[in-house]
mmCIF file of C-alpha atoms and ligand atoms in Angstrom:
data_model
loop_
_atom_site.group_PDB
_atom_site.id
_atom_site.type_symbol
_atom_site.label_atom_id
_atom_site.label_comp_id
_atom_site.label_asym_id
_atom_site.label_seq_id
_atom_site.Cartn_x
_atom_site.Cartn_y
_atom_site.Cartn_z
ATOM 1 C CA UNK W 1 91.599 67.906 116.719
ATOM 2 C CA UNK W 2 95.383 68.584 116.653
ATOM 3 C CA UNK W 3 96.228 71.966 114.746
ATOM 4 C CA UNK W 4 99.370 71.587 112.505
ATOM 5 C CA UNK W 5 100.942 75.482 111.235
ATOM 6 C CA UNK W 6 103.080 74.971 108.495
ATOM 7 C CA UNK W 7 104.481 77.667 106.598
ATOM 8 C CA UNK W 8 107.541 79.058 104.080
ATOM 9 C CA UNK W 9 110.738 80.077 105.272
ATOM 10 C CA UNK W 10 110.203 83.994 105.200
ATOM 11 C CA UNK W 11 107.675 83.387 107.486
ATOM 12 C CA UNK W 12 109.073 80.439 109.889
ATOM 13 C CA UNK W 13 109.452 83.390 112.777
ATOM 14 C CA UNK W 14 106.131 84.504 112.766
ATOM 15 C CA UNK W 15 104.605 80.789 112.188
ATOM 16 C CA UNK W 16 106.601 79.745 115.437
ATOM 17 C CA UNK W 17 105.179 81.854 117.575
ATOM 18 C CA UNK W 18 101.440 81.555 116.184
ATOM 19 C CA UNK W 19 102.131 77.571 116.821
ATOM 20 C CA UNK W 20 103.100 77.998 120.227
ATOM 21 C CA UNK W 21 100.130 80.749 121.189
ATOM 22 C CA UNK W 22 98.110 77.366 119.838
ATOM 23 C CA UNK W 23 100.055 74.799 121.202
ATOM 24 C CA UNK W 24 99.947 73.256 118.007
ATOM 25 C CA UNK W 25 102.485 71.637 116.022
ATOM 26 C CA UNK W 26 104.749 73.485 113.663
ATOM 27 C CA UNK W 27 106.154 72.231 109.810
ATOM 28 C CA UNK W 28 107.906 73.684 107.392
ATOM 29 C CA UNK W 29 106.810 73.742 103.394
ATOM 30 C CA UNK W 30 110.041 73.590 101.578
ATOM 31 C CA UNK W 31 110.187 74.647 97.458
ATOM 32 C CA UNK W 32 112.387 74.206 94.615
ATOM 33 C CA UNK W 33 111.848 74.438 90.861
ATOM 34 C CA UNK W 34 112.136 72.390 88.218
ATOM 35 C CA UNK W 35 114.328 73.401 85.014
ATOM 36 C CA UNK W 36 111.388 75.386 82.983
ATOM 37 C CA UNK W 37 111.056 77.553 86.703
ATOM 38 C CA UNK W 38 107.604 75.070 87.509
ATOM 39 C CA UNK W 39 107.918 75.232 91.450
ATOM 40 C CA UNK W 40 107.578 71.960 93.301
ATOM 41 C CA UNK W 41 106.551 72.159 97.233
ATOM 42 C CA UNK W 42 106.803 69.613 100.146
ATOM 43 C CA UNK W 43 105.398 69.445 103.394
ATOM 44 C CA UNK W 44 108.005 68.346 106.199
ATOM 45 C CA UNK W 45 104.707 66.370 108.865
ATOM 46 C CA UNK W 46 101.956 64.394 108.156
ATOM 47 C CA UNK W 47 98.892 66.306 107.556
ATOM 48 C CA UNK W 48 96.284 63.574 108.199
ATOM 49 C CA UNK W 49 93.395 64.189 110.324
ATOM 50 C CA UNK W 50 94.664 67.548 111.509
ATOM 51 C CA UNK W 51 93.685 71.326 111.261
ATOM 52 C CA UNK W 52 96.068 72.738 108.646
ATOM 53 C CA UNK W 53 96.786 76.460 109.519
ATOM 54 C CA UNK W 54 99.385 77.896 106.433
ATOM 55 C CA UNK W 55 100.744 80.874 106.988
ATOM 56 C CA UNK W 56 101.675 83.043 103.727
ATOM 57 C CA UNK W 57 102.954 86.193 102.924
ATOM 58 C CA UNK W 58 102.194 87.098 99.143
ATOM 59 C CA UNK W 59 104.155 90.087 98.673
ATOM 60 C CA UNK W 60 107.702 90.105 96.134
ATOM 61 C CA UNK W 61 107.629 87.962 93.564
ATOM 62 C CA UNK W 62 103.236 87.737 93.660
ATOM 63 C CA UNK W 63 102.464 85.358 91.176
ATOM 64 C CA UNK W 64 105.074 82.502 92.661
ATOM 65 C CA UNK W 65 103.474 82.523 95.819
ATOM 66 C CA UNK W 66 100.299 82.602 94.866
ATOM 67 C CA UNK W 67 101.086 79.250 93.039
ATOM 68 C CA UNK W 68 102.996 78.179 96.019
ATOM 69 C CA UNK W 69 100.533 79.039 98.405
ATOM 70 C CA UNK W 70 97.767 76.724 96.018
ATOM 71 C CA UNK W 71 100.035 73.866 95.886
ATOM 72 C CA UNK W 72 100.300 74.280 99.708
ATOM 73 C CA UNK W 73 96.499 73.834 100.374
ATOM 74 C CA UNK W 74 96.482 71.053 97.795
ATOM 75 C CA UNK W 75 99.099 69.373 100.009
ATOM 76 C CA UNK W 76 97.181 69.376 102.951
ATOM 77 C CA UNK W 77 93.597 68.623 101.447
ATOM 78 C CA UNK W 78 95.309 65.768 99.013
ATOM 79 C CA UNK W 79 96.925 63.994 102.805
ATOM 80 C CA UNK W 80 93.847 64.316 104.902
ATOM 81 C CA UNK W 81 93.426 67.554 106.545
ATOM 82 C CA UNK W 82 90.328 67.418 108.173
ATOM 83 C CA UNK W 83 90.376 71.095 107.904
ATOM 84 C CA UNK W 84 92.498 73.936 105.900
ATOM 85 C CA UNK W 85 92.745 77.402 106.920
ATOM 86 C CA UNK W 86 95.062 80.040 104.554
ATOM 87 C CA UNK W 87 96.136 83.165 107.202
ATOM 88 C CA UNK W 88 97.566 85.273 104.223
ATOM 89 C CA UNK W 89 99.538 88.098 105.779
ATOM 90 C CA UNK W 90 99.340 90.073 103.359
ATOM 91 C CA UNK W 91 97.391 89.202 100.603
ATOM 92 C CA UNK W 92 98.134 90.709 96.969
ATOM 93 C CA UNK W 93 95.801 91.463 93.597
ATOM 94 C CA UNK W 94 93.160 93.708 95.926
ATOM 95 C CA UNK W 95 94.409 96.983 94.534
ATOM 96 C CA UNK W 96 92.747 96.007 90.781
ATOM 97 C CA UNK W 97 89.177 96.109 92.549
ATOM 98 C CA UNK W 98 87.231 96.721 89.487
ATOM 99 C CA UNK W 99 87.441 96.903 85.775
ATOM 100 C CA UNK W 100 89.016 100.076 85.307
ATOM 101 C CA UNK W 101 89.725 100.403 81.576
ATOM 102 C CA UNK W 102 87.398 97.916 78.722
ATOM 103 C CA UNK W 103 88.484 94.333 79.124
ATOM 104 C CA UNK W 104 91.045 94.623 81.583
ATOM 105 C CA UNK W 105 91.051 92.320 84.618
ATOM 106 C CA UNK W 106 89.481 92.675 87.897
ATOM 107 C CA UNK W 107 92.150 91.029 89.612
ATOM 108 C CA UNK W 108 90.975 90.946 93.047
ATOM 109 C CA UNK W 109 87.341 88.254 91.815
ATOM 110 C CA UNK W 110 90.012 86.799 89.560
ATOM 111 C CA UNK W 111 92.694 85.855 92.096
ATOM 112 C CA UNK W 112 90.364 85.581 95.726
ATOM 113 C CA UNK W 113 88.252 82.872 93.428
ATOM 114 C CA UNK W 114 91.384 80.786 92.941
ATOM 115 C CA UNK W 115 91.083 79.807 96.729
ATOM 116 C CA UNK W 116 88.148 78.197 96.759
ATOM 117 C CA UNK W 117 89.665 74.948 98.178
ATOM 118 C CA UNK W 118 90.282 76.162 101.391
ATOM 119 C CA UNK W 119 88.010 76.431 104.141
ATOM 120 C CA UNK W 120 88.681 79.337 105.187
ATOM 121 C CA UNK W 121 91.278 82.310 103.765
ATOM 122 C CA UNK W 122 91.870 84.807 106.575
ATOM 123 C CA UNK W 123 93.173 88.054 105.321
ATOM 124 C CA UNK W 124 95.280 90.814 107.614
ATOM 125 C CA UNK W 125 94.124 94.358 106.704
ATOM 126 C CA UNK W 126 93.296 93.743 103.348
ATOM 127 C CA UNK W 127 93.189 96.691 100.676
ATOM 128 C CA UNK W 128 89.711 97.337 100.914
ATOM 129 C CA UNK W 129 88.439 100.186 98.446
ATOM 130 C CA UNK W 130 85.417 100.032 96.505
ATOM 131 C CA UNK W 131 84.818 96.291 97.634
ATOM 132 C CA UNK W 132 84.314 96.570 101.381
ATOM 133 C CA UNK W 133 84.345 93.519 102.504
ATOM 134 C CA UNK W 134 86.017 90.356 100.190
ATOM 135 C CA UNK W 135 83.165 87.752 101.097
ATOM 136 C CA UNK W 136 81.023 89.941 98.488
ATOM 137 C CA UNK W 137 84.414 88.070 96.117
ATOM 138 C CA UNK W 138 84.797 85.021 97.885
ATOM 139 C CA UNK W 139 82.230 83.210 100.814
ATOM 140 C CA UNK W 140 85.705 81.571 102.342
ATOM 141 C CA UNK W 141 87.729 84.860 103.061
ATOM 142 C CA UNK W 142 87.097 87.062 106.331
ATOM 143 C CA UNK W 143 90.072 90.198 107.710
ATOM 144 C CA UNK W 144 91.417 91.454 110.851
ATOM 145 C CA UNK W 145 92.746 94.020 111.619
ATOM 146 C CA UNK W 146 96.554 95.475 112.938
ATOM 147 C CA UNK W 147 94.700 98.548 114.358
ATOM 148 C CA UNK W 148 94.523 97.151 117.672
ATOM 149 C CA UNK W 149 98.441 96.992 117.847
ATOM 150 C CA UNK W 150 99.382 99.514 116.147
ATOM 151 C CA UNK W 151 97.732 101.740 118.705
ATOM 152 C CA UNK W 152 99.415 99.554 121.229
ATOM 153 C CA UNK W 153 102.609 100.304 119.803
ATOM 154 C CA UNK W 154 102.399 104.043 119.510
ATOM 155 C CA UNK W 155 101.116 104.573 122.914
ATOM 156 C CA UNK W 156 104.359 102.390 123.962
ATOM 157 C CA UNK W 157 106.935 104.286 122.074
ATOM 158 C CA UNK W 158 105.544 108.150 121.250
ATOM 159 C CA UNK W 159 104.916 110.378 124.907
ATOM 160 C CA UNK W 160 104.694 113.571 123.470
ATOM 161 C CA UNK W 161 101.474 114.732 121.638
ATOM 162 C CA UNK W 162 100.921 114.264 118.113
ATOM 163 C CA UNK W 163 98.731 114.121 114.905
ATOM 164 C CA UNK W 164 97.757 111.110 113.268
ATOM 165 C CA UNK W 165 97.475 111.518 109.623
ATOM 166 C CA UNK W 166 95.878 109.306 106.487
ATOM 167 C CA UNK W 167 98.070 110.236 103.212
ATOM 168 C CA UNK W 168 94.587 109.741 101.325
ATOM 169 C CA UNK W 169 90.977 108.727 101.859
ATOM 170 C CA UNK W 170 91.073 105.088 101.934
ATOM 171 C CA UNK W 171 93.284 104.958 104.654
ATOM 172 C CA UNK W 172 91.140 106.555 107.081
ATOM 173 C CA UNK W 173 89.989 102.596 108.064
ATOM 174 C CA UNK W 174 93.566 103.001 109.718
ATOM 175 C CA UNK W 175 94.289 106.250 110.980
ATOM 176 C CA UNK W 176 91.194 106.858 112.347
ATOM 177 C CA UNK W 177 90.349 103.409 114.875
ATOM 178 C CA UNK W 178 94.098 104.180 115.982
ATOM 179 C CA UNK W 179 93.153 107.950 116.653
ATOM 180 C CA UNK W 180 90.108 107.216 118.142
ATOM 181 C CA UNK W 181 91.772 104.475 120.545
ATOM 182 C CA UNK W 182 94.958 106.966 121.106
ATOM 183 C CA UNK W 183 92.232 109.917 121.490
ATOM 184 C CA UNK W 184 94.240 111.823 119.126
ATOM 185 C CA UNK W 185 93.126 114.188 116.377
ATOM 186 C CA UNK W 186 93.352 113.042 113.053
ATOM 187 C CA UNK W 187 94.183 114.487 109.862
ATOM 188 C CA UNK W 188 92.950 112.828 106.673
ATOM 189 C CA UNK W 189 94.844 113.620 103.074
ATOM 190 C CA UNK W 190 93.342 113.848 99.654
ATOM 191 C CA UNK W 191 95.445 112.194 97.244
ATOM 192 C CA UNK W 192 95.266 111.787 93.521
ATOM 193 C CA UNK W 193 97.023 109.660 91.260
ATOM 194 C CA UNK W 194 97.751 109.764 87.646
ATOM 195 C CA UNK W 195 99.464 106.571 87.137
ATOM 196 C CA UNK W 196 100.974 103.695 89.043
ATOM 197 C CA UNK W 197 103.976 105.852 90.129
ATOM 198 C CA UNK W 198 102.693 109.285 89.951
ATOM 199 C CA UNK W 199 100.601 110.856 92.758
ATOM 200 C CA UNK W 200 99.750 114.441 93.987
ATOM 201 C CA UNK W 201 98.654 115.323 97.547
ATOM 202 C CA UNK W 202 96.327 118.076 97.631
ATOM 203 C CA UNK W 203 97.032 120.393 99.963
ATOM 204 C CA UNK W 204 95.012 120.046 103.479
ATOM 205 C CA UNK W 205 94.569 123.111 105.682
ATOM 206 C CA UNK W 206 94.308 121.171 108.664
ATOM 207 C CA UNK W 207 97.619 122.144 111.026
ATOM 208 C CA UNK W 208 99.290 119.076 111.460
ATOM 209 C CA UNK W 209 101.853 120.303 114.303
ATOM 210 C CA UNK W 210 105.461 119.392 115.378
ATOM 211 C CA UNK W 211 105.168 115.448 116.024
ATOM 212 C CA UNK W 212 102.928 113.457 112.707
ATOM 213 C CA UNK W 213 102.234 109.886 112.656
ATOM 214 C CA UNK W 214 101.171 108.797 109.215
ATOM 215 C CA UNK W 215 99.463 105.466 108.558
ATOM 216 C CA UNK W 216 99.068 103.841 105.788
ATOM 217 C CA UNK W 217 97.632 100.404 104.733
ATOM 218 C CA UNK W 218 100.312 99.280 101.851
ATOM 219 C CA UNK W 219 103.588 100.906 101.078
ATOM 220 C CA UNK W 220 104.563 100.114 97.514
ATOM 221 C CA UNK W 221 106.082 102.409 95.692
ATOM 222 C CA UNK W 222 106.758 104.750 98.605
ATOM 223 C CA UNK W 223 105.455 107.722 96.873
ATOM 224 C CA UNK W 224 101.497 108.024 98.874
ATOM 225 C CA UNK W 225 103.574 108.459 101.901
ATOM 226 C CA UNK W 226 106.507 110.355 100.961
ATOM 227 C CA UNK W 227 103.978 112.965 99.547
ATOM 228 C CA UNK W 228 102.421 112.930 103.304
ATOM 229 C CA UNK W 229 105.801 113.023 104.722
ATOM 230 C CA UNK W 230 106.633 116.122 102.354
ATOM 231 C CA UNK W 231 103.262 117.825 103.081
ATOM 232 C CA UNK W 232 103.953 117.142 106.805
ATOM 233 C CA UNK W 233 106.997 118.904 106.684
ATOM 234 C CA UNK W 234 106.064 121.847 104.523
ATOM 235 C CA UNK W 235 103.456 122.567 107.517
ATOM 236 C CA UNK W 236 106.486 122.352 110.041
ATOM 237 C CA UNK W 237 106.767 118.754 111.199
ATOM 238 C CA UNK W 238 109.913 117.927 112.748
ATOM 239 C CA UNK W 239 109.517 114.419 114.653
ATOM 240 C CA UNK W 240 107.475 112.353 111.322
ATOM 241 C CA UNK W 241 107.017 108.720 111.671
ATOM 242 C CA UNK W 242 105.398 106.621 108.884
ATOM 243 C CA UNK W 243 103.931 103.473 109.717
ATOM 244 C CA UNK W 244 102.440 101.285 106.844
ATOM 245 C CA UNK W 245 100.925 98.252 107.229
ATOM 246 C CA UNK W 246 102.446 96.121 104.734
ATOM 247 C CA UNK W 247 105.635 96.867 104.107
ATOM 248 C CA UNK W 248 106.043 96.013 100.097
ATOM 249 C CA UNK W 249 109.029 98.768 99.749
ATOM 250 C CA UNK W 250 109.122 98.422 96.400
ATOM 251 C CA UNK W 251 112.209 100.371 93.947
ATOM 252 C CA UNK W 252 113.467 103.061 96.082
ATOM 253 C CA UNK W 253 110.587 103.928 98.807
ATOM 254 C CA UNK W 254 112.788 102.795 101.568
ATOM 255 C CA UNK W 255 115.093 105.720 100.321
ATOM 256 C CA UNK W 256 112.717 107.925 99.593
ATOM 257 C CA UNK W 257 110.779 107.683 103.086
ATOM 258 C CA UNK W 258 113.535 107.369 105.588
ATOM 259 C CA UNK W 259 114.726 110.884 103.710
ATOM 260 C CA UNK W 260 112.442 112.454 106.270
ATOM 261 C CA UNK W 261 110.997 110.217 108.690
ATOM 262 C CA UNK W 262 111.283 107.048 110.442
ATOM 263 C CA UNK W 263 109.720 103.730 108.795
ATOM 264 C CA UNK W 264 108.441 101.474 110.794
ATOM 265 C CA UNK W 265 105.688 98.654 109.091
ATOM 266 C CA UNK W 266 104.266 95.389 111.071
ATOM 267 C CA UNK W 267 105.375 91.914 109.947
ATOM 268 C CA UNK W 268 103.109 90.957 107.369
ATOM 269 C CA UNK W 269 105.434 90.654 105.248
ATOM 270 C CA UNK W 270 109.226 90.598 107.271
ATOM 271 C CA UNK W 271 111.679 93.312 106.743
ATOM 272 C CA UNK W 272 113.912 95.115 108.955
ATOM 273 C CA UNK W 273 111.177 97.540 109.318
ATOM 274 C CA UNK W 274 109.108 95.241 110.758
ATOM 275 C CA UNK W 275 108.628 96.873 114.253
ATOM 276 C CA UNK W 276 104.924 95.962 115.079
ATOM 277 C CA UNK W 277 104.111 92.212 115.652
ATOM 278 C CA UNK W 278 100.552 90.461 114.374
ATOM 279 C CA UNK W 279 101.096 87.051 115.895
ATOM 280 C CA UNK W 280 98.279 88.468 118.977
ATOM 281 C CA UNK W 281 96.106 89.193 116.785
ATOM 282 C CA UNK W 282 96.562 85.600 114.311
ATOM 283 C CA UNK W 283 96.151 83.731 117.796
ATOM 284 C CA UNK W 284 93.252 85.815 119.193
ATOM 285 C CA UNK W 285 91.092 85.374 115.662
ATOM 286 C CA UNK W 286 91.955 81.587 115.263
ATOM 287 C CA UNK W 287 91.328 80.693 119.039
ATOM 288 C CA UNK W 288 87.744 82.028 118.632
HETATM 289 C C1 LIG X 301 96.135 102.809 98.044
HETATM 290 O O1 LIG X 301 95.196 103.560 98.121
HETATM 291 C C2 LIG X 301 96.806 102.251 99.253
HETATM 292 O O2 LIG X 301 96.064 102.451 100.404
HETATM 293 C C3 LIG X 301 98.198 102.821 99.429
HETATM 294 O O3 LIG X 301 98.097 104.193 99.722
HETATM 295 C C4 LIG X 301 98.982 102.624 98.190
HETATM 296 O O4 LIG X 301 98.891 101.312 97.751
HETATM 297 C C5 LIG X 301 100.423 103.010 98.412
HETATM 298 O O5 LIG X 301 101.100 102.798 97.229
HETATM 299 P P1 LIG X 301 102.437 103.558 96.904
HETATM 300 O O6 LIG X 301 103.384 103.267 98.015
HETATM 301 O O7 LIG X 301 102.851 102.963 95.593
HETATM 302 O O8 LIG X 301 102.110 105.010 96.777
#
């Protein structure tokens, strides 16, 4: 069966490159909207008969491309795909994992069961809290994970020794596989949070040393790892790098980060940050 990629401009570089690691065919799903702000999509191939690989990146602006990344899968399914596969990049709504407060909305069941329609929804180091693993949500979706090369990439670029650090609990599904395959020691924060913006590190008497790595799964706000960085530095850090997974940089957390350390996220969602590359690990899953 010939595999067709097709994604949206933002991520055209990354699509490329995941087409030719297939040797498949590449097309481009162009958007506009209509006066009321409706979006309307089209597909630049022929669909028919083919595996129809879309690759999305829901961060900025959510909601639109959730609806555009729908209206892509309708696309293909409506013009014959034989089958349609959804690699979300970074995939948004998994935060809300529960009801937290009375009738309030457990976004992540809400939104995953929206994507019923595809065969398959492959998700790239998805927030995974108090749901560990999204087919308890929705049968279709499976994740992979970045670990692999972010390890890669540190063992490339850092010689000297260092700590890996998690700036709270959760992240410890990062930190520690990359310690573990660096053979570093790892250091993992506790964090609380008061409100979406507001966060406190408690203070860890671990030693972190002169040279801290912190990794992180989502960088929103900025303010989990700025706390880290700030912690890191209070126990005499000089050299801090903070890598996050998906790079949302939301208001000023660019600003607030690079005060102290050096950013650097993978391409899940493309920035100038984006440093670490996941088209290996797109080809590896969807060759198998
Ligand atoms: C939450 O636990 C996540 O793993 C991240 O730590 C969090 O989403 C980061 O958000 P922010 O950058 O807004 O602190």
């Amino acid at each position: 069966m010939t595999t067709l990629v097709i994604s949206f401009p933002e991520t055209k570089h990354l699509a490329e490159k995941v087409a030719r690691g297939l040797k498949a065919e590449y097309a481009t799903l162009s958007s506009t909207r209509f006066p009321d702000y409706e979006v309307k999509l089209s597909l630049d191939k022929n669909p028919r008969g083919k595996k129809v690989i879309i690759i999305s990146s829901m961060a900025h602006e959510p909601d639109y491309k959730l609806v555009r990344t729908l209206l892509a899968g309708g696309i293909a399914r409506d013009y014959g795909a034989k089958e349609v596969i959804l690699v979300a990049t970074y995939f948004p709504y998994l935060r809300q994992d529960r009801h937290f407060f009375e009738y309030d909305s457990f976004s992540s069941k809400h939104i995953t069961r929206l994507f019923s329609e595809f065969d398959k929804v492959i998700t790239i180091d998805p927030h995974l809290h108090r749901i560990k693993n999204l087919k308890i949500l929705a049968k279709n979706f499976s994740h992979i994970t970045t670990n692999p090369l972010i390890a890669k990439y540190i063992k490339k670029r850092f010689k000297d020794k260092f700590v890996i650090v998690g700036p709270d609990e959760e992240s410890s599904q990062w930190s520690d596989p990359v310690a573990k395959i660096l053979g570093r020691k790892v250091v993992v924060i506790k964090k609380h949070r008061y409100s979406p913006s507001k966060i406190r590190d408690e203070k860890t008497k671990a030693s972190l040393g002169r040279n801290v790595i912190i990794i992180d799964d989502i960088i929103s706000t900025g303010k989990t790892m700025a706390g880290a960085v700030e912690l890191a530095r209070k126990k005499g850090a000089k050299n801090i790098i903070a890598i996050g997974i998906h790079g949302v940089l939301a208001g000023d957390s660019v600003k607030l980060i690079r005060k102290h350390a050096e950013l650097i996220t993978t391409n899940t969602i493309p920035s100038r940050f984006s440093k670490i590359d996941i088209s290996d690990v797109i080809i590896d899953k969807l060759k198998k």
